[in-house]
Rosetta silent file (secondary structure, phi, psi, omega in degrees, C-alpha in Angstrom):
SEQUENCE: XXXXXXXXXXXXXXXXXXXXXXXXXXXXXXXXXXXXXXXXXXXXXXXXXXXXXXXXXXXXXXXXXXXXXXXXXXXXXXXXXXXXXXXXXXXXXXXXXXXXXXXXXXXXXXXXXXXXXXXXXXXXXXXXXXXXXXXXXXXXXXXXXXXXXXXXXXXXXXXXXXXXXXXXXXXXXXXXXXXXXXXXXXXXXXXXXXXXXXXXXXXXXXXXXXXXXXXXXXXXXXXXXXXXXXXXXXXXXXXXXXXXXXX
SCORE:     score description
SCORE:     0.000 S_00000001
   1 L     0.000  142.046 -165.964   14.410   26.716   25.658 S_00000001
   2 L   -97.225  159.767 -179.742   15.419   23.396   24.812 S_00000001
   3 L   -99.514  130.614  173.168   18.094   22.825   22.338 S_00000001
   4 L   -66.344   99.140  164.799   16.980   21.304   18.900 S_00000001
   5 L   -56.230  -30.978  174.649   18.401   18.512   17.390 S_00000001
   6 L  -135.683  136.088  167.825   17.161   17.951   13.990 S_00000001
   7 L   -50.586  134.669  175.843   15.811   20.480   11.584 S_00000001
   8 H   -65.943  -53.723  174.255   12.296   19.966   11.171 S_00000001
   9 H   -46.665  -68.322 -159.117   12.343   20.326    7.680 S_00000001
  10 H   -79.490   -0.710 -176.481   14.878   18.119    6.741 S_00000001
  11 H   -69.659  -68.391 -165.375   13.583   15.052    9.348 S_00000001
  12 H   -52.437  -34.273  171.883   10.062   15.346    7.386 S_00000001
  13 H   -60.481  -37.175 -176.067   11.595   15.224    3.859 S_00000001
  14 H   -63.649  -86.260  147.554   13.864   12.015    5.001 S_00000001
  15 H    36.630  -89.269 -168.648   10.635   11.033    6.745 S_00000001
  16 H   -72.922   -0.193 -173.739    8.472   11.257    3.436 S_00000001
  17 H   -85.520  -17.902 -167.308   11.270   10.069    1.085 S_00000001
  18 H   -77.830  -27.109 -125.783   11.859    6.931    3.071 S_00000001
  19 H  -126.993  -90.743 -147.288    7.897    6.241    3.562 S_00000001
  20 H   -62.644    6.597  177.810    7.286    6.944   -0.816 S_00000001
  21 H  -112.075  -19.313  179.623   10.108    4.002   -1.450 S_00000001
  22 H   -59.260  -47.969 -161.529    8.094    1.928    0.875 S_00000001
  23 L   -99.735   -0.450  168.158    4.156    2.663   -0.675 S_00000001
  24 L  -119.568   66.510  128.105    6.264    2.120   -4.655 S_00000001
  25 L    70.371  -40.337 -138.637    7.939   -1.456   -3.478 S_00000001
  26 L   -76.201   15.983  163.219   11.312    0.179   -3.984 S_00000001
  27 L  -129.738   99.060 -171.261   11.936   -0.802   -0.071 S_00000001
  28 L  -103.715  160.215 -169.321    9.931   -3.937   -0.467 S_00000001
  29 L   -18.067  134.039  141.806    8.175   -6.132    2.343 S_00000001
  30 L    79.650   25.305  155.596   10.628   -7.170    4.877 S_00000001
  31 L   -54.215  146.684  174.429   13.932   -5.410    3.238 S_00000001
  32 E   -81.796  151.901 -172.017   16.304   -4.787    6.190 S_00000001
  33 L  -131.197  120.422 -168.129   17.044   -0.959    6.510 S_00000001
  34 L  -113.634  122.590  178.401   20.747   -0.058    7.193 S_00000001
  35 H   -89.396  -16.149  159.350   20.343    3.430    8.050 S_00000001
  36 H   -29.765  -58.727 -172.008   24.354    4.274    7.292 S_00000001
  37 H   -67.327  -38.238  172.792   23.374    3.365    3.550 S_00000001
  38 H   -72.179  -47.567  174.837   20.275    5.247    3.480 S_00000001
  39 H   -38.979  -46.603  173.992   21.911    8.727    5.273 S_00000001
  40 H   -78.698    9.636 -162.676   24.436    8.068    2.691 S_00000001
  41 H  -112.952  -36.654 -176.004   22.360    7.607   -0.290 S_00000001
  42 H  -101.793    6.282  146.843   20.030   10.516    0.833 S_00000001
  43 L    99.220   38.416 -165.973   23.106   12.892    1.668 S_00000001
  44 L  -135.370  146.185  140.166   22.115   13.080    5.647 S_00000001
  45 L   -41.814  148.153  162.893   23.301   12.652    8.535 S_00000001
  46 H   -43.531   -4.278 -157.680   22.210    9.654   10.696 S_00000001
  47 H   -95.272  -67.215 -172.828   19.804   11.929   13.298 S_00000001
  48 H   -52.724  -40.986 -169.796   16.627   12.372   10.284 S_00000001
  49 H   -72.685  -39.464  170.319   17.057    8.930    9.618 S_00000001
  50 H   -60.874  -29.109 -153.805   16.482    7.608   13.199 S_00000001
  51 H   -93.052  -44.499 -179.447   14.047   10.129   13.741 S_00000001
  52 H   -68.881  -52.427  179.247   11.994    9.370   10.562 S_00000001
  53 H   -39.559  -59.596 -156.743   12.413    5.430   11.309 S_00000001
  54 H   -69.841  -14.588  165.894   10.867    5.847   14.701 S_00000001
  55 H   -73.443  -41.537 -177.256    7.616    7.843   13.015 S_00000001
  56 H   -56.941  -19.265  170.655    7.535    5.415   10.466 S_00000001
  57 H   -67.033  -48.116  164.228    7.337    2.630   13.197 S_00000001
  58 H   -17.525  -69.935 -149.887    4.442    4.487   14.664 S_00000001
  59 L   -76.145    4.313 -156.193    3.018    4.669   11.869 S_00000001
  60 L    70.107   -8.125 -147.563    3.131    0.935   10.855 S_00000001
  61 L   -91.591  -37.662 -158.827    5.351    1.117    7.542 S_00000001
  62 E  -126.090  145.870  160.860    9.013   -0.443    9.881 S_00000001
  63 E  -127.954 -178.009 -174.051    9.246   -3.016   12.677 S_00000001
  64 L  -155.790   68.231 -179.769   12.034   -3.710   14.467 S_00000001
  65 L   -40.232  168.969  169.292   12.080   -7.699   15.039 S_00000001
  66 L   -78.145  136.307 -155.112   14.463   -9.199   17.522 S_00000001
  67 L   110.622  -66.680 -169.128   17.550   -9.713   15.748 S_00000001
  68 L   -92.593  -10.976 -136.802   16.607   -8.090   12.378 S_00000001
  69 L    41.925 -162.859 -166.744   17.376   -4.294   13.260 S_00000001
  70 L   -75.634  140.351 -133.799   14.689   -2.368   11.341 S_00000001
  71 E  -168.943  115.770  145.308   12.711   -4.431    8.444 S_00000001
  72 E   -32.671  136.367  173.711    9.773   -2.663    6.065 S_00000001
  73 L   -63.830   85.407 -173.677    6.981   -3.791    7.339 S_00000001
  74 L   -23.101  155.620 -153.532    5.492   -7.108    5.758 S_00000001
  75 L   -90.310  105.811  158.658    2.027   -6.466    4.093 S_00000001
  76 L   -63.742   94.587  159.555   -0.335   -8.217    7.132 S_00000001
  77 L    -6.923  -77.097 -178.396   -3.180  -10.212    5.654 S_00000001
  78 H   -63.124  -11.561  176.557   -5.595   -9.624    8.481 S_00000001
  79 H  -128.229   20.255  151.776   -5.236   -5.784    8.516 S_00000001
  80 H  -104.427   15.592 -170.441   -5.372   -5.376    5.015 S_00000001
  81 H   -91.797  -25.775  177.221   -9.158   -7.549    4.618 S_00000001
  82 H   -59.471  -40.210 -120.403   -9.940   -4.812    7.769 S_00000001
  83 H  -114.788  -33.520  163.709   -8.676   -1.603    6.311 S_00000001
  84 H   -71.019  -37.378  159.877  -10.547   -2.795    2.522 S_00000001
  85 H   -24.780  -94.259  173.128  -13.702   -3.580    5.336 S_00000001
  86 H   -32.154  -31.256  111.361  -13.551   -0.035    5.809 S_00000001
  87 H    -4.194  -91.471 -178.763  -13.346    0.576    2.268 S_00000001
  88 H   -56.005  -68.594  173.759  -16.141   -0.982    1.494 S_00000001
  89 H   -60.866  -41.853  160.414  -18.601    0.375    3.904 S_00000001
  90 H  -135.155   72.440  148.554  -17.586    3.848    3.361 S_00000001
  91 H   -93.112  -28.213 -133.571  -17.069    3.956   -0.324 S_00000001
  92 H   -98.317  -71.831 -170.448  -20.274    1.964   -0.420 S_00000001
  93 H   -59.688  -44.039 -175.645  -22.221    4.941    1.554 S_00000001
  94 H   -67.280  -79.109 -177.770  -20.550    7.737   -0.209 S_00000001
  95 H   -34.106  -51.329 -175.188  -21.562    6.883   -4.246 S_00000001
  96 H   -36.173  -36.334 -170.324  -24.885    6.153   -2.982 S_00000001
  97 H   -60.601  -64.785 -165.906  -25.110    9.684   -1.554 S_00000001
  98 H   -36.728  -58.676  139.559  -23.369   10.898   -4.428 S_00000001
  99 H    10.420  -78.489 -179.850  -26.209    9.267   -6.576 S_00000001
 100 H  -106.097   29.946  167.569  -28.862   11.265   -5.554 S_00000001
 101 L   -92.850  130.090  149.379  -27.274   14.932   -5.570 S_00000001
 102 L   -29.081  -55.025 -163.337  -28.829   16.652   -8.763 S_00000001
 103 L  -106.080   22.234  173.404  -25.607   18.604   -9.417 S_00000001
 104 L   -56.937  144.202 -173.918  -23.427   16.236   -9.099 S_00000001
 105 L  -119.199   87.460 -174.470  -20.367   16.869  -12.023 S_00000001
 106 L   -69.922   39.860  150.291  -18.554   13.470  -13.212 S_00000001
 107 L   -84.606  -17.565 -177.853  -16.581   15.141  -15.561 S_00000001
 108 H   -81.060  -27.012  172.210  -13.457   15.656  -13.322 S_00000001
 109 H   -79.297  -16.324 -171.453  -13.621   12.144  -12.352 S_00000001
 110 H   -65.301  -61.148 -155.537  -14.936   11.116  -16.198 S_00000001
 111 H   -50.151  -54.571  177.752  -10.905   13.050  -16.563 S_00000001
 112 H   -36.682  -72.478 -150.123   -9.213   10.799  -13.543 S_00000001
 113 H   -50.166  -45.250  179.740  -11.118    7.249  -15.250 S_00000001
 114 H   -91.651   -7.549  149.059   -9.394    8.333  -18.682 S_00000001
 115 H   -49.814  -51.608  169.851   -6.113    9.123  -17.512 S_00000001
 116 H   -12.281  -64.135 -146.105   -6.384    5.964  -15.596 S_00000001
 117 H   -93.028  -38.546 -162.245   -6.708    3.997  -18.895 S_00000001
 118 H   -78.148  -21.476 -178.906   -4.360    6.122  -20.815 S_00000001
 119 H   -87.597  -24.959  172.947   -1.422    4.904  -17.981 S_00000001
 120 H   -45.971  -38.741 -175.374   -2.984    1.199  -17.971 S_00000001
 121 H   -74.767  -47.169 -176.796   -2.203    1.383  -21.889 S_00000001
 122 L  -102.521    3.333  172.293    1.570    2.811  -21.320 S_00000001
 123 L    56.303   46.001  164.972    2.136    0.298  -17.973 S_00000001
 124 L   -93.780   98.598 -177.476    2.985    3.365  -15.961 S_00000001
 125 H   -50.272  -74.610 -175.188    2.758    1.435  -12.266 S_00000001
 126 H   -38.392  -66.533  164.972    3.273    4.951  -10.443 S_00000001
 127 H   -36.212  -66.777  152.747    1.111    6.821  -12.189 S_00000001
 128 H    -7.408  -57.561 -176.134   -1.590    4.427  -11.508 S_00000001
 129 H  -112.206   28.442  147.926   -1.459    4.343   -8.311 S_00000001
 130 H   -76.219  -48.496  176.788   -1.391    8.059   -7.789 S_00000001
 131 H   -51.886  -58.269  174.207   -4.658    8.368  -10.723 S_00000001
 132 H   -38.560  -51.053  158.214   -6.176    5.372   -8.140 S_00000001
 133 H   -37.934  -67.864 -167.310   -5.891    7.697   -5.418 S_00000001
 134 H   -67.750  -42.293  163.125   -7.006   10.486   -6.876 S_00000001
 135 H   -76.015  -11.883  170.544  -10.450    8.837   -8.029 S_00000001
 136 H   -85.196  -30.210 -175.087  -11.232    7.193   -4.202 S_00000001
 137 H   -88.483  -35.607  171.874  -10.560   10.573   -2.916 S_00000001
 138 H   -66.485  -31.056  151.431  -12.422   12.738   -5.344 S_00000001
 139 H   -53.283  -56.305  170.598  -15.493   10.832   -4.599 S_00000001
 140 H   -48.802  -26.116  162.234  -15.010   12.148   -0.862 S_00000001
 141 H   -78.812  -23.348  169.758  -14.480   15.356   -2.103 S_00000001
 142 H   -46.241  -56.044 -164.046  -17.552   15.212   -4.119 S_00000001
 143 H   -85.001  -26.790  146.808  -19.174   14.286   -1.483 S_00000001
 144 L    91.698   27.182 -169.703  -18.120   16.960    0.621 S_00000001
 145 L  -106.131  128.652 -159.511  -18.468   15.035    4.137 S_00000001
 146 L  -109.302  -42.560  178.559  -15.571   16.232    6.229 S_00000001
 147 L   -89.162   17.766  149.944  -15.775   13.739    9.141 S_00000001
 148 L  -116.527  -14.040  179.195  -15.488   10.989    6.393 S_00000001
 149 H   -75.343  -19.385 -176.789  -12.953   12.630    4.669 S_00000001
 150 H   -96.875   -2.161  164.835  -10.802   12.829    7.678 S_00000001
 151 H   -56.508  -75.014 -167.969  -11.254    8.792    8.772 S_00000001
 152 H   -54.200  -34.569  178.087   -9.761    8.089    5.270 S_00000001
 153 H   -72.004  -27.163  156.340   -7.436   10.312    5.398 S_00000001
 154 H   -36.441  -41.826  163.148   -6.294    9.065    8.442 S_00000001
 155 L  -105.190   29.799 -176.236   -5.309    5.665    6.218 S_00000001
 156 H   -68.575  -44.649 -160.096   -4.372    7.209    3.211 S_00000001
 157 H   -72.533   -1.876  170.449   -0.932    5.830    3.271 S_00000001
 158 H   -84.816  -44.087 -177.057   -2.400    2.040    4.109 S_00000001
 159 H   -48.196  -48.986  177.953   -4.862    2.773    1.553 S_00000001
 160 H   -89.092  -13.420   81.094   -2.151    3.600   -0.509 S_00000001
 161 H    17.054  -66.688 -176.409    0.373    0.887    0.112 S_00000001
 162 H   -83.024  -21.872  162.630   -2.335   -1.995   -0.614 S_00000001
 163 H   -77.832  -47.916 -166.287   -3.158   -0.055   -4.338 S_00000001
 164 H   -77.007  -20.370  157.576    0.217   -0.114   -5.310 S_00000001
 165 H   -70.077  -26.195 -151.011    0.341   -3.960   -4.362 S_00000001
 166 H   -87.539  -16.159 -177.699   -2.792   -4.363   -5.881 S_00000001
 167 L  -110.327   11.870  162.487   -1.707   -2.614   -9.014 S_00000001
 168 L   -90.721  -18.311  171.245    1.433   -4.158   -9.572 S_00000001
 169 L   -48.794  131.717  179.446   -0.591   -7.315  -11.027 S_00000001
 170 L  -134.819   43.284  155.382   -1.004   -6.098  -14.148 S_00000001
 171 L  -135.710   33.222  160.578   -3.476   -7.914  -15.670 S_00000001
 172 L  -138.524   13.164  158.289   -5.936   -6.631  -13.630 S_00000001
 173 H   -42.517  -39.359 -166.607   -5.076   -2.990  -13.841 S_00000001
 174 H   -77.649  -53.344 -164.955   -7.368   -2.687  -17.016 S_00000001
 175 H   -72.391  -44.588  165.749  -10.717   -4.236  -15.022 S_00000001
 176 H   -24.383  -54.060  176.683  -10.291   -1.433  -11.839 S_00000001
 177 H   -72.324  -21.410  173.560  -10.608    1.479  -14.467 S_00000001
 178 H   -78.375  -15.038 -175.121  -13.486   -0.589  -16.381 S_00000001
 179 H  -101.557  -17.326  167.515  -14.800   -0.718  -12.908 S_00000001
 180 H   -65.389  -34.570 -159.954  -14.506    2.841  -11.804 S_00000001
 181 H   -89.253  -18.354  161.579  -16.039    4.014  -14.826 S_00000001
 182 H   -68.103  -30.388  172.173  -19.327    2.048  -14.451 S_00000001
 183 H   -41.161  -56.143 -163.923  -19.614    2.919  -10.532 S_00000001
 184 H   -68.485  -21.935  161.713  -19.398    6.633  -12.190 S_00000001
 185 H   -47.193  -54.380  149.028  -21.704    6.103  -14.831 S_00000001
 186 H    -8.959  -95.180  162.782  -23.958    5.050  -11.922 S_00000001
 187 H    -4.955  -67.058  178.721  -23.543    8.024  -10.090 S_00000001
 188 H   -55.836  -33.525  176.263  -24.154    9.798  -12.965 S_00000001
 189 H   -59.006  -45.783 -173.242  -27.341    8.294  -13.824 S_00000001
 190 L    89.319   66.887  178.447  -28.679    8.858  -10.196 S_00000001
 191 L  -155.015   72.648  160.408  -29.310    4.807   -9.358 S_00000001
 192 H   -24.007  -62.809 -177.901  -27.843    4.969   -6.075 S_00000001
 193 H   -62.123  -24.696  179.353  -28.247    1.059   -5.358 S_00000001
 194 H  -100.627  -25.830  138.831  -26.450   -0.086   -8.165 S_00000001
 195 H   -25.972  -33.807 -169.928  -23.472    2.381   -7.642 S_00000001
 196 H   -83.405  -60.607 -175.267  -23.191    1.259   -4.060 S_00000001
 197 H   -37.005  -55.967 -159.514  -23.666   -2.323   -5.542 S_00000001
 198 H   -97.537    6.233  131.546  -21.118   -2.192   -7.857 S_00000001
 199 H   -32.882  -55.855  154.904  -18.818   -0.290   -5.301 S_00000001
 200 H   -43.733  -69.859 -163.095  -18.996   -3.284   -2.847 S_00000001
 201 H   -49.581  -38.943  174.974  -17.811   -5.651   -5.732 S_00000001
 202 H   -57.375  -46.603  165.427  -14.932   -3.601   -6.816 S_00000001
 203 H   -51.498  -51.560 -167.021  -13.660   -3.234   -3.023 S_00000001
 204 H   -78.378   32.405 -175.830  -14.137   -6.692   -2.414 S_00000001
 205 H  -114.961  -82.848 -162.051  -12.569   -8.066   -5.980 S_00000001
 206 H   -27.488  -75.238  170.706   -9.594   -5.880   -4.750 S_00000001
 207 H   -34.207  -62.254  169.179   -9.340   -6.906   -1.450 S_00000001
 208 H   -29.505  -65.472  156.243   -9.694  -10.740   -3.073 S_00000001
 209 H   -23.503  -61.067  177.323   -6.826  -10.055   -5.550 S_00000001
 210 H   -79.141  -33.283  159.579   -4.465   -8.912   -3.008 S_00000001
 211 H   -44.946  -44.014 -172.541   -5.298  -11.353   -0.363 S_00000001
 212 H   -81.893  -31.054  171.252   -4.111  -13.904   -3.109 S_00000001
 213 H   -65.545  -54.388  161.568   -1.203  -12.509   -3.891 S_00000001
 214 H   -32.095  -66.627  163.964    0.142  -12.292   -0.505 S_00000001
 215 H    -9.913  -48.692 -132.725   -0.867  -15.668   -0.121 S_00000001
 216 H   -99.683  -31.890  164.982    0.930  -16.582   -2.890 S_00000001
 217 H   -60.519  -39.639  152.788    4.140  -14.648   -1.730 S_00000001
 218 H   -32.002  -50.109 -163.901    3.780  -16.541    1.448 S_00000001
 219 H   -74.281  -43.696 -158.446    3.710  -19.965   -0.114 S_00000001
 220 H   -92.879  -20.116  149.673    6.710  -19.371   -2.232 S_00000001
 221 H   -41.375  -51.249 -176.621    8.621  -17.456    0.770 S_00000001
 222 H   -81.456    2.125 -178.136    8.046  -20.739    3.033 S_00000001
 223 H  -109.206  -53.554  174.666    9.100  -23.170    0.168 S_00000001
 224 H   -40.928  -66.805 -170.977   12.659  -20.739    0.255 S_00000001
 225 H   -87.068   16.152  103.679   13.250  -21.706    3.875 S_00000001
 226 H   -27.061  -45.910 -138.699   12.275  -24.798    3.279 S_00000001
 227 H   -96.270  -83.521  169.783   14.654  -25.503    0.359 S_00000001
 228 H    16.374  -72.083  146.874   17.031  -23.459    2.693 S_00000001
 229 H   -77.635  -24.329  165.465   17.227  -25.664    5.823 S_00000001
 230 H   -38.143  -75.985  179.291   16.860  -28.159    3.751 S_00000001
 231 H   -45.389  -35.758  172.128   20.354  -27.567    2.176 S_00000001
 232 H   -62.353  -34.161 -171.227   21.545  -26.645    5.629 S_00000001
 233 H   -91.454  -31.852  158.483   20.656  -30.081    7.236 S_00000001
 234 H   -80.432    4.978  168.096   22.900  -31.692    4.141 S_00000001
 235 H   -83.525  -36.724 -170.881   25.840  -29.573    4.571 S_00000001
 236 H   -68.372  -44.204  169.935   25.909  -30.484    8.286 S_00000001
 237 H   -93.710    3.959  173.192   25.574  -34.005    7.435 S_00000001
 238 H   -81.274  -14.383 -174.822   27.795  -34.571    5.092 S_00000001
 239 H   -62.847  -14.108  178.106   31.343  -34.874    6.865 S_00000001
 240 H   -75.199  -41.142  158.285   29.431  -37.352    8.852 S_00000001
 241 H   -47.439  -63.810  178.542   28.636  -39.431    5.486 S_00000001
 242 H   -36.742  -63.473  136.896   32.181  -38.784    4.205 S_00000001
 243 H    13.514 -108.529 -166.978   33.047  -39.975    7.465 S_00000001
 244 H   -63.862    1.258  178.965   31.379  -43.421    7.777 S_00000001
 245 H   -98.547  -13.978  142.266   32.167  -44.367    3.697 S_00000001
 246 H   -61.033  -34.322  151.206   35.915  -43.973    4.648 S_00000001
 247 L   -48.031    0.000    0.000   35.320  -46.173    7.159 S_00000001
């Protein structure tokens, strides 16, 4: 028998506590991660904290640049327009289905769509993007397809990570919940194509949204180190200025 180093238990709590400050910004895109401060802030030794970094690395949420130590992972453009791709086709497939079962029952999701609205109304960010959650997956449950429920679940926490960017804009919090509740009105009706239809639009408004914001975080990140080196290249030269106007 081998001897065990870390409690299982308490690796997987560090594990998920570190990984839920990640998917709510409060370890936001490229913060540096000093694990001394976190062991001491989460009352642990250093061993759960390595050991949760290196799942979380796995897992995509930490890199570990040349240089940087450990860094939250920056939000990557190109794998979140894949991972809303995937999204899109099957969310797309699932209302349709959902559409034409007779017994289908929108009232638990009718319940999600007006929580939704009731947290949109009180600007509760978390809440949101737990209620968000909770209405992509209860269609899958709905739907009752087990080898689609576990490919999403497979991404829930990328899934979930790109809602909570997408739902800190908050003036477009309000049109997601106006747009869940017509897919389910869809549904309800039993007009497959235009549920599917207006599934598509919603992923791919989303995806649009978030895509811009990064973008936009990009632009004003690369205008910082600009400004930056700027400021760098006149510190350097001035003793050289100073220099020749004493001369």
């Amino acid at each position: 028998m081998r001897r065990i180093e870390i409690q299982p238990a308490i690796s997987e709590a560090v594990t998920s506590e570190i990984r839920r400050a990640i998917l709510d910004g409060t370890l936001a895109p490229g913060t540096r991660i000093k694990q001394e401060a976190l062991a001491a802030e989460l009352h642990v030794s250093r061993a759960p904290i390595r050991h949760a970094l290196m799942v979380l690395k796995r897992d995509g949420f930490v890199q570990t640049p040349q240089h940087r130590g450990t860094i939250v992972a920056p939000l990557d453009p190109l794998f979140i327009s894949d991972i809303y791709g995937l999204r899109e086709a099957i969310e797309g497939y699932a209302v349709a289905k959902l559409a034409t079962r007779v017994r289908f029952d929108p009232a638990p999701l009718q319940e999600t769509v007006t929580a939704g609205r009731n947290a949109v109304a009180s600007g509760d960010h978390l809440r949101l993007i737990e209620l968000d959650l909770a209405f992509h997956m209860g269609l899958y449950d709905a739907l009752g397809n087990q080898p689609l429920k576990n490919i999403m679940a497979a991404q829930w926490w990328h899934f979930r990570r790109a809602m909570a960017a997408t739902l800190s804009i908050s003036s477009y919090r309000k049109r997601v919940w106006n747009e869940h509740a017509s897919i389910l009105k869809a549904i309800a009706a039993g007009q497959p194509g235009r549920a599917q239809a207006l599934s598509i639009a919603h992923t791919r408004r989303a995806r649009q949204v978030l895509l811009g914001k990064l973008k936009q975080v990009m632009t004003e990140q690369d205008l910082a180190r600009g400004a930056g080196h700027a400021r760098r290249v006149r510190l350097r030269e001035a003793p050289a200025r100073q220099r020749a106007v004493g001369a």
